[in-house]
Amino acid sequence: MSDLNVEKIKSESRALRGTLHDSLADPTTGAIAPGDTVVSKFHGIYQQDDRDARTERRDARLEPLYQFMLRVRIPGGRVTRAQWQALDRLADKYANGTLRLTSRQAIQFHGISRESLRDLVRGIDAVGMDSLAACGDVNRNVMCHVQPELGGLHADTLDWAARLSAHLTPATAAWREIWIDGEKVGLEGGDEAGEDEPIYGRAYLPRKFKVGIAVPPSNDIDVFSQDLGFIAIEDDCNDERDHNHHDKRRLAGFNVVAGGGMGCSHGEPDTFPLLGRVIGFIEPEQMLELAEAVVTAQRDFGDRSNRKHARFKYTLDDHGTDWLLEQIRQRSEIELQPARPFEFTHSGDAFGWTERADGHLQCTVFVENGRIGPRQRAGLMELIERHLEDFRVTPNQNLVLTGIEPSSREAVGDLLAEFDLEGGGRRSVLRKHSMACVALPTCGLAMAEAERYLPDLITRIEELAAQHEIEDQPINIRMSGCPNGCSRPYLGEIGLVGRAPGRYNLYLGAAFNGERLNRLVMDNVDEAAILDAVDGWFRRYSAERDAGETFGNFSVRSGLVAAVVHGSEVNAPASDRP
Amino acid sequence: MAFSPAARQDLEKQLGQWAASLDEHQLQWASGYLAGMASARAGALTEHSRGVASDVATPTVTIWYGSETGNGRGVAERLAADAATRGFSVELASTADVKPRAIAKLDTLLLVMSTHGEGDPPEDAEALHKLVLSERAPRLEKLKFAVFALGDSSYPDFCQTGQEFDRRLAALGATRLMARVDVDVDFEPAEDAWRFELLETLSTELKPVDTAPAPHLQLIRGAAASAESRFDRRRPFQAEVLGISPLTVAPSTSPVHHVELLVEDSGLAWLPGDSLGLWPTNDPQLVEEIIEVTGIDSGYRVQRGEETLPAGEWLSRRLELTQLARPFLDAWAALSDSAELRELLVDREAFSGWVATRQVIDVLRDYPAKVEAEQLIESMRGIAPRLYSIASSPLTGDDEIHLTVKRVGGLDQQSRLRAGVASWQLTESVKPGETVPVYVETNPRFRLPDDPDAPVIMIGPGTGVAPFRAFVQHRQAAGAKGPDWLFFGARNRRTDFLYQIEWQRFLKEGALNRISVAFSRDQSEKIYVQDRLREQGRDVYDWLERGAHVYVCGDGQAMAADVHQALAEVITAHGDKTEDQATDYLESMKQAKRYQKDVY
Ligand code: SRM
Ligand SMILES: Cc1cc2nc3c(=O)[nH]c(=O)nc-3n(C[C@H](O)[C@H](O)[C@H](O)COP(=O)(O)OP(=O)(O)OC[C@H]3O[C@@H](n4cnc5c(N)ncnc54)[C@H](O)[C@@H]3O)c2cc1C
Ligand SMILES: Cc1cc2nc3c(=O)[nH]c(=O)nc-3n(C[C@H](O)[C@H](O)[C@H](O)COP(=O)(O)O)c2cc1C
Ligand code: SF4
C-alpha cells in the first residue's frame, strides 16, 4: 500500500470515516477500497490476505483471499472474565478460531471475513472493549507492567496507564458510527468533517506512536523501544525492596524515556532501530500534560513527506534532546527534573507463581508466540470460569492468571498441564524467553516465517544448549519475519530477522535487561548456518562466562560482537564497524 | 461498381487458388452457395420472391429448419446443397426468418426440426409452431412435405416437435413426400440415408431441369452462416490443448475449469456466441469396467452399421457410455429380462429422474445379462459431440479458443468413475499437448448488436458467463462504446466467482461498466441473478428503454424461465405496464433480436 498517499487519505478521511461504509457493501470483492485500508487501521482493523492461498487463487483467476485482522486494545493488558468469555466465543464465530496475544498486551483476531467485521466489533463492544486506535498513526495500546497487586507502586502505574491511554485516544465518533450503529455518515463537509481532534488534528500523527510504563527492576515492556517511555520511580524515603512491606512503597514519579523504536528496512542505512534516551524526571501529575506535549511536538515536527523517516525516534535523533525539552517547556510549561537512578535486572516476563498482598496467588504462564488455539482456549475457559479473577496479557505475548486461591493452586497446575498450557511448566527457559512475530500467512509484510517456524528452531537450539550444559540459562531469542521488528528482535540477545523464505539476518549482543541493542553478525543465512554459529557461541559461553554473566553481555565482553552505541550501527556492514 | 478485365483476371486467380482447396462435393456446394449470395445481394430477401430463380423454370424446393444448437441447420444446409446440385431451385431459411403464414403459398416444404426444453420447439420455430398447431392454421392441400425430426432419446419427449409438425401438416391436408424420420443425437448415418432417398423421391415427383442453367440456391437471411471452415461436425479439427486450470477452489461444490485450445492454421472462424463442438473419448477406466462387467473381449472385432472395429475401440471412441438413452434401456430390458426396467420405461415421471443419476455401466451392473459383444454394441447409442460456449473473442488474435467447463459427476464412493464423458475429459484427464477433435457450431441467434453503441445486458450465472467473457473481450477489442452490464451468480464469492479478477480488470479498463453478482450461499437467504434484476429494476428498465440488448446464457431451463419472469416484472413495475404489455414488450425485443437466449 506504499503507493497510497497516506497523508492525503488521512486528512480527507472526515475524522476516520473514509468510504468504509460503501466499501463494506461491495459484493464483487472481499476487499475494501484501497484508501479505506488506511482508514480502517485507525479502527484497529487491517486488511490482509491468506498468503498460503495466493498462488492457487491467482491461477484460478480469483482475487486473493481477503480477510481481516482485528486488534483489541487493552491498556495494561487486563481482561475480565466476561470479556474473555466473549473473546473466546467470537474467535470461533467470526475469526479463525484462535486468539493472538501480542507483544503490546493486546489481543488479535485473524481470518475475519469482511462480512463478519461488524458482528465481531459489536461483540467486543458489548463487553466494554474496543479496537479504536489499536493501529494507525495515533498513540497505540499503552503498555504497563502487568502485576499491580504486587505493590502500591504497580497499582498507581496501572492507573496512570489507563488515564494516559484515555487522554490520547482519538475523539472521533467514526468507530461507533461505522461498526456499531452501521449508519451511513454525512458527506464531505458534513459536521463530522469539522469534528475536532484536540490532540491529533485533521491529519493525525505522521506515524504510529507508542507509549509504555515500566516498573523496575522489570523491563518487561522494553521501555527503551517505546516512542515515549516512563520508568516508575519509588519514593526515596523508602528503599524497601521486600515485598512483605510493599504497601509502604510509593510512586514518586517517572523518569521519561524518549525516541525509541525498532523498525527499519533492509538495505536502507537511513532507517534503523534506536533506543530511547532518558531525558529527565517528572511528577506523576505531570504525566498527561508531558505526553501531550511530546505527541503534539511529533505531530508538528515529524516528517510527513517520508513514512520511513516519520517515527518520533528520527524526529528526536534529528533535532536533539534540547529541542525536545524546549518543545515540552513551550507546550506544557513542564521543567523536567534530573533523572533519578533506577535499575533493570531483566526484560521479558518473570514466569511462575507469585503471592499477592491479599494472599491470593498469580501465575505467569508461557503461551508460545502468544497463539491460543482451540485446545488452549478450552483450558483457559475452564481456568477463568473456575479459578481466576481475570487474565493479564503480558508485554511478551504471555498470560498472567490472577486471583487464585492458594487452595486451588494444584487444580490450576493440573489444568495447565492437561491443556498443554505452558507445557505444564515443562517448557525450557530458552523457549520461555523466545518471542516471534506473527508473519506468515497473515502478515502482508512478512518476508519469512516467524511464529510458525521459531518453535522448531528453538528445539534445535535447546539441543545445543543441552550439549553445552547451559540449558538453565535464560537467553532472549527473538525472531521477526521482516525488519519491522514486531517481536523487538534488535533487543534479543540473539535476534533473527527474515530476509526471504528460509533465510534470516542473525543478530547478537543485546543486553538481557533491554538496555543495549544487538548487532548484525551474519547476513541472509539459512538454518544450518544459524545453528552452526549458535553452537560456536554456546561453546565459548559455556566455557568462558563469568558467574551470573548473561549471554548478551558475555558476547560483548568476549569480543564475539562489538557493542552497539547508536542504533545506526545495528545493520552496518562489517567494514565500517568500530 | 465497374468490373474491369484486370479485376476479373485477379478474381479468377483468387477463386482458382481457393477452389483448388475444395473437393468436388464442396465445389458444387460452393457454386450454389455463391449463386445464392448473388441473388441474396440482389435483394431477394423475402420468402416468396424467387430472385434469379423466378426467370428459370426450375421447380422450387423450400427447406426450412428449426434449430437451436446447429444440428438441424447443418442437416438443412447439406440437403440444400445437394438439392441445388441436382438442379432444383432451393430456398433455404431458418424458421426464425420466415413469415409463418407464408407456408400457405408453398408447393414443397422440407422441414428439419429439432426439439428443445421439455418437448418444446426450438426458439426460432416458436412462431411457426404456434400458427401451424393453432385453430387459425391455413389449409395446406397443395403442399407436399417431409419432416426430419432431431431429438435426444435420453429425453422423455423424443422428437416431440418434429412429430407435432408432421401430424399437423398432414391433418391440414398436406401430402407426405416421405415418412417422417426421427433421429437421435448420433444422426449422421440416418441423415445421409434420408437425404439420398428424399432427393430421389423429389426427382421423380417434380422433374428438375438438369444442371444447365446454373443450379440455384437462394438463401434467406441468416442461413448457411457456417460455410467458411474446412472443418465441421463431420470433419473435426484436432485442436491442441494448451492448458487447463481450475477457476474454482476448495471447498467449492461444483468445480469449473478454464480450458485453452490452439486452433492455429485451422481456419476455424467464430464469433462470440458460437459454441465449440467436441467429440469426446470415453475414459479408459470406464471402458475397462464395462469390459470387466460384461466379460466381452476388447480385441474382438464387431460390425456395427458399415463399420467393423475392435470392441474396445467401439467403447472408447464411438459409443455413449455415460448418458442413458431409451433405445439402450429398451434393448437391455429385453436382454436382462428385467421387469423393473420394463416398468421404468413406461413410467414417464420416474424415468427422467432415474437416468439423471445413472450411467450405462450402472445398468450393466444392476441388471446383469449374458450378452455377446455384438449384442452389447448394437444396443448402445453412438456417441455425440458436446457443445461448449466459446469464452474467447477471435479479435484477441491469439488463435486460441477458451472454454469454461463444469465437471459433471466425478468418482463415486468406491472411487469408480461416474462423470460426464466430455467434462471429465476436459477438466481431469486430457493433458496439455494432446489434441481433441473439435468444430465450431455457429449460433447466429446469439450475437452482439451490430451497433457498437448499443448497451448490452448479459445474464450468465455459472458457466453461463462463458460467452460473455468473449463478448466483453470482443467489444473492448473492437472499441465498441456501448455500455456493458454483467449479471453473474454462483454459490460462494470466495470459491466460485468465475474469472473474478478478469471482471475486475475489465471494470477498471471501462470495458465492463457494471457488474451485479448474486452468491446464493453467502447469506442466510438465497439470492439469485433474477433477484438482482428485480433489485436493480429501475436501471434495468432504463437500459432496455435505451435499446439495450439482453442476453441470457446458462445451465438449466429453470434459470432462463426465472430470469424471463423477473424481466417481465421489471417492465411492469418500472414501465407501468400490464403483464400482457410486458409480455409483448419482451416478444418484440425477441423479434428485434434484442433478447437472445442460449440455455442448456
Ligand atoms: C501483532 C504484533 C506482533 C506480535 O507478534 O505480537 C504486530 C504485528 C504487525 N505489525 Fe508490528 N506488531 C506488533 C508489535 C510491534 C512492535 C513491538 C512493540 O510495539 O513493542 C514493533 C517495534 C516497535 C516499533 O514500533 O518500532 C512493531 C513494528 C511494526 C512496524 C515498523 C514500524 C516502523 O517504525 O518502521 C510495522 C510496519 C509499519 O508500521 O509500516 C508493523 C506492522 C505490523 C502489521 C500490522 C503488518 C502491517 O502493517 O500490515 C503486523 C500484523 C501481523 C498480523 O498478521 O497480525 N509493526 N510492531 C504486535 C502487535 C502490537 C500491538 O498489540 O499493538
Ligand atoms: C449450446 C450449449 C452450450 C453449452 N455450454 C457449456 C459451457 O460453456 N460450459 C459447460 O460446462 N457446459 C456447457 N454445455 C453443456 C455441455 O455441452 C455438456 O452437456 C456438459 O458438459 C455435460 O456433458 P458430459 O459429456 O460431461 O456429461 P454427459 O456424459 O453428457 O452426461 C453425464 C451423464 O452422467 C449421468 N450423471 C451425472 N451426474 C452423475 C453422478 N453424480 N453419478 C452418476 N451419473 C451421473 C447423467 O445421466 C448425465 O447425463 C453447453 C451445452 C449446450 C447445448
Ligand atoms: C436444453 C436442451 C433440451 C432438449 N430437450 C429435448 C427434448 O425434450 N426432446 C428431445 O427429443 N430432444 C431434446 N434435446 C436434444 C436436441 O433436440 C438434439 O440435441 C438435437 O440434435 C438439437 O438439434 P439443433 O442443434 O438443430 O437444435 C434437447 C437439447 C437441449 C440442448
Ligand atoms: S515483523 Fe514484519 S513480518 Fe513480523 S509481524 Fe511485523 S510486519 Fe509482519
mmCIF file of C-alpha atoms in Angstrom, chain A residues 26-31 56-68 111-115, chain B residues 245-250 258 260 469 493-502 504 515 517 519 532:
data_model
loop_
_atom_site.group_PDB
_atom_site.id
_atom_site.type_symbol
_atom_site.label_atom_id
_atom_site.label_comp_id
_atom_site.label_asym_id
_atom_site.label_seq_id
_atom_site.Cartn_x
_atom_site.Cartn_y
_atom_site.Cartn_z
ATOM 1 C CA ASP A 26 -19.281 -4.043 -2.341
ATOM 2 C CA PRO A 27 -20.391 -7.564 -3.321
ATOM 3 C CA THR A 28 -17.883 -8.014 -6.146
ATOM 4 C CA THR A 29 -14.898 -8.289 -3.819
ATOM 5 C CA GLY A 30 -13.943 -9.396 -0.327
ATOM 6 C CA ALA A 31 -11.685 -6.366 -0.018
ATOM 7 C CA GLU A 56 -3.612 -21.159 -6.129
ATOM 8 C CA ARG A 57 -6.135 -18.331 -6.269
ATOM 9 C CA ARG A 58 -4.169 -16.273 -8.781
ATOM 10 C CA ASP A 59 -4.048 -19.287 -11.086
ATOM 11 C CA ALA A 60 -7.783 -19.693 -10.608
ATOM 12 C CA ARG A 61 -8.308 -16.043 -11.611
ATOM 13 C CA LEU A 62 -9.742 -15.377 -8.179
ATOM 14 C CA GLU A 63 -8.755 -12.365 -6.128
ATOM 15 C CA PRO A 64 -6.587 -13.021 -3.066
ATOM 16 C CA LEU A 65 -8.421 -14.497 -0.084
ATOM 17 C CA TYR A 66 -9.010 -11.141 1.560
ATOM 18 C CA GLN A 67 -9.572 -11.331 5.287
ATOM 19 C CA PHE A 68 -9.150 -9.027 8.205
ATOM 20 C CA GLY A 111 -9.020 -14.509 9.298
ATOM 21 C CA ILE A 112 -12.174 -12.437 9.690
ATOM 22 C CA SER A 113 -14.269 -12.101 6.564
ATOM 23 C CA ARG A 114 -15.398 -8.597 5.681
ATOM 24 C CA GLU A 115 -18.977 -9.666 6.241
ATOM 25 C CA SER B 245 -6.655 -24.579 -14.959
ATOM 26 C CA PRO B 246 -9.285 -24.578 -12.221
ATOM 27 C CA LEU B 247 -11.469 -21.488 -11.890
ATOM 28 C CA THR B 248 -12.826 -22.577 -8.528
ATOM 29 C CA VAL B 249 -11.033 -23.507 -5.307
ATOM 30 C CA ALA B 250 -11.853 -25.779 -2.384
ATOM 31 C CA HIS B 258 -10.760 -22.939 -17.834
ATOM 32 C CA GLU B 260 -7.396 -23.293 -23.663
ATOM 33 C CA ARG B 469 -16.119 -13.214 -21.439
ATOM 34 C CA ARG B 493 -17.919 -15.495 -3.768
ATOM 35 C CA ARG B 494 -14.731 -16.813 -2.215
ATOM 36 C CA THR B 495 -14.651 -20.071 -4.140
ATOM 37 C CA ASP B 496 -16.885 -19.813 -7.234
ATOM 38 C CA PHE B 497 -16.546 -16.309 -8.713
ATOM 39 C CA LEU B 498 -15.576 -17.366 -12.244
ATOM 40 C CA TYR B 499 -12.991 -15.023 -13.827
ATOM 41 C CA GLN B 500 -13.284 -12.636 -10.875
ATOM 42 C CA ILE B 501 -10.009 -10.805 -11.447
ATOM 43 C CA GLU B 502 -10.695 -10.506 -15.165
ATOM 44 C CA GLN B 504 -12.328 -6.504 -12.021
ATOM 45 C CA ILE B 515 -21.448 -5.969 -12.649
ATOM 46 C CA VAL B 517 -23.424 -10.558 -8.569
ATOM 47 C CA PHE B 519 -23.948 -15.504 -4.450
ATOM 48 C CA ARG B 532 -30.583 -8.825 -8.563
#
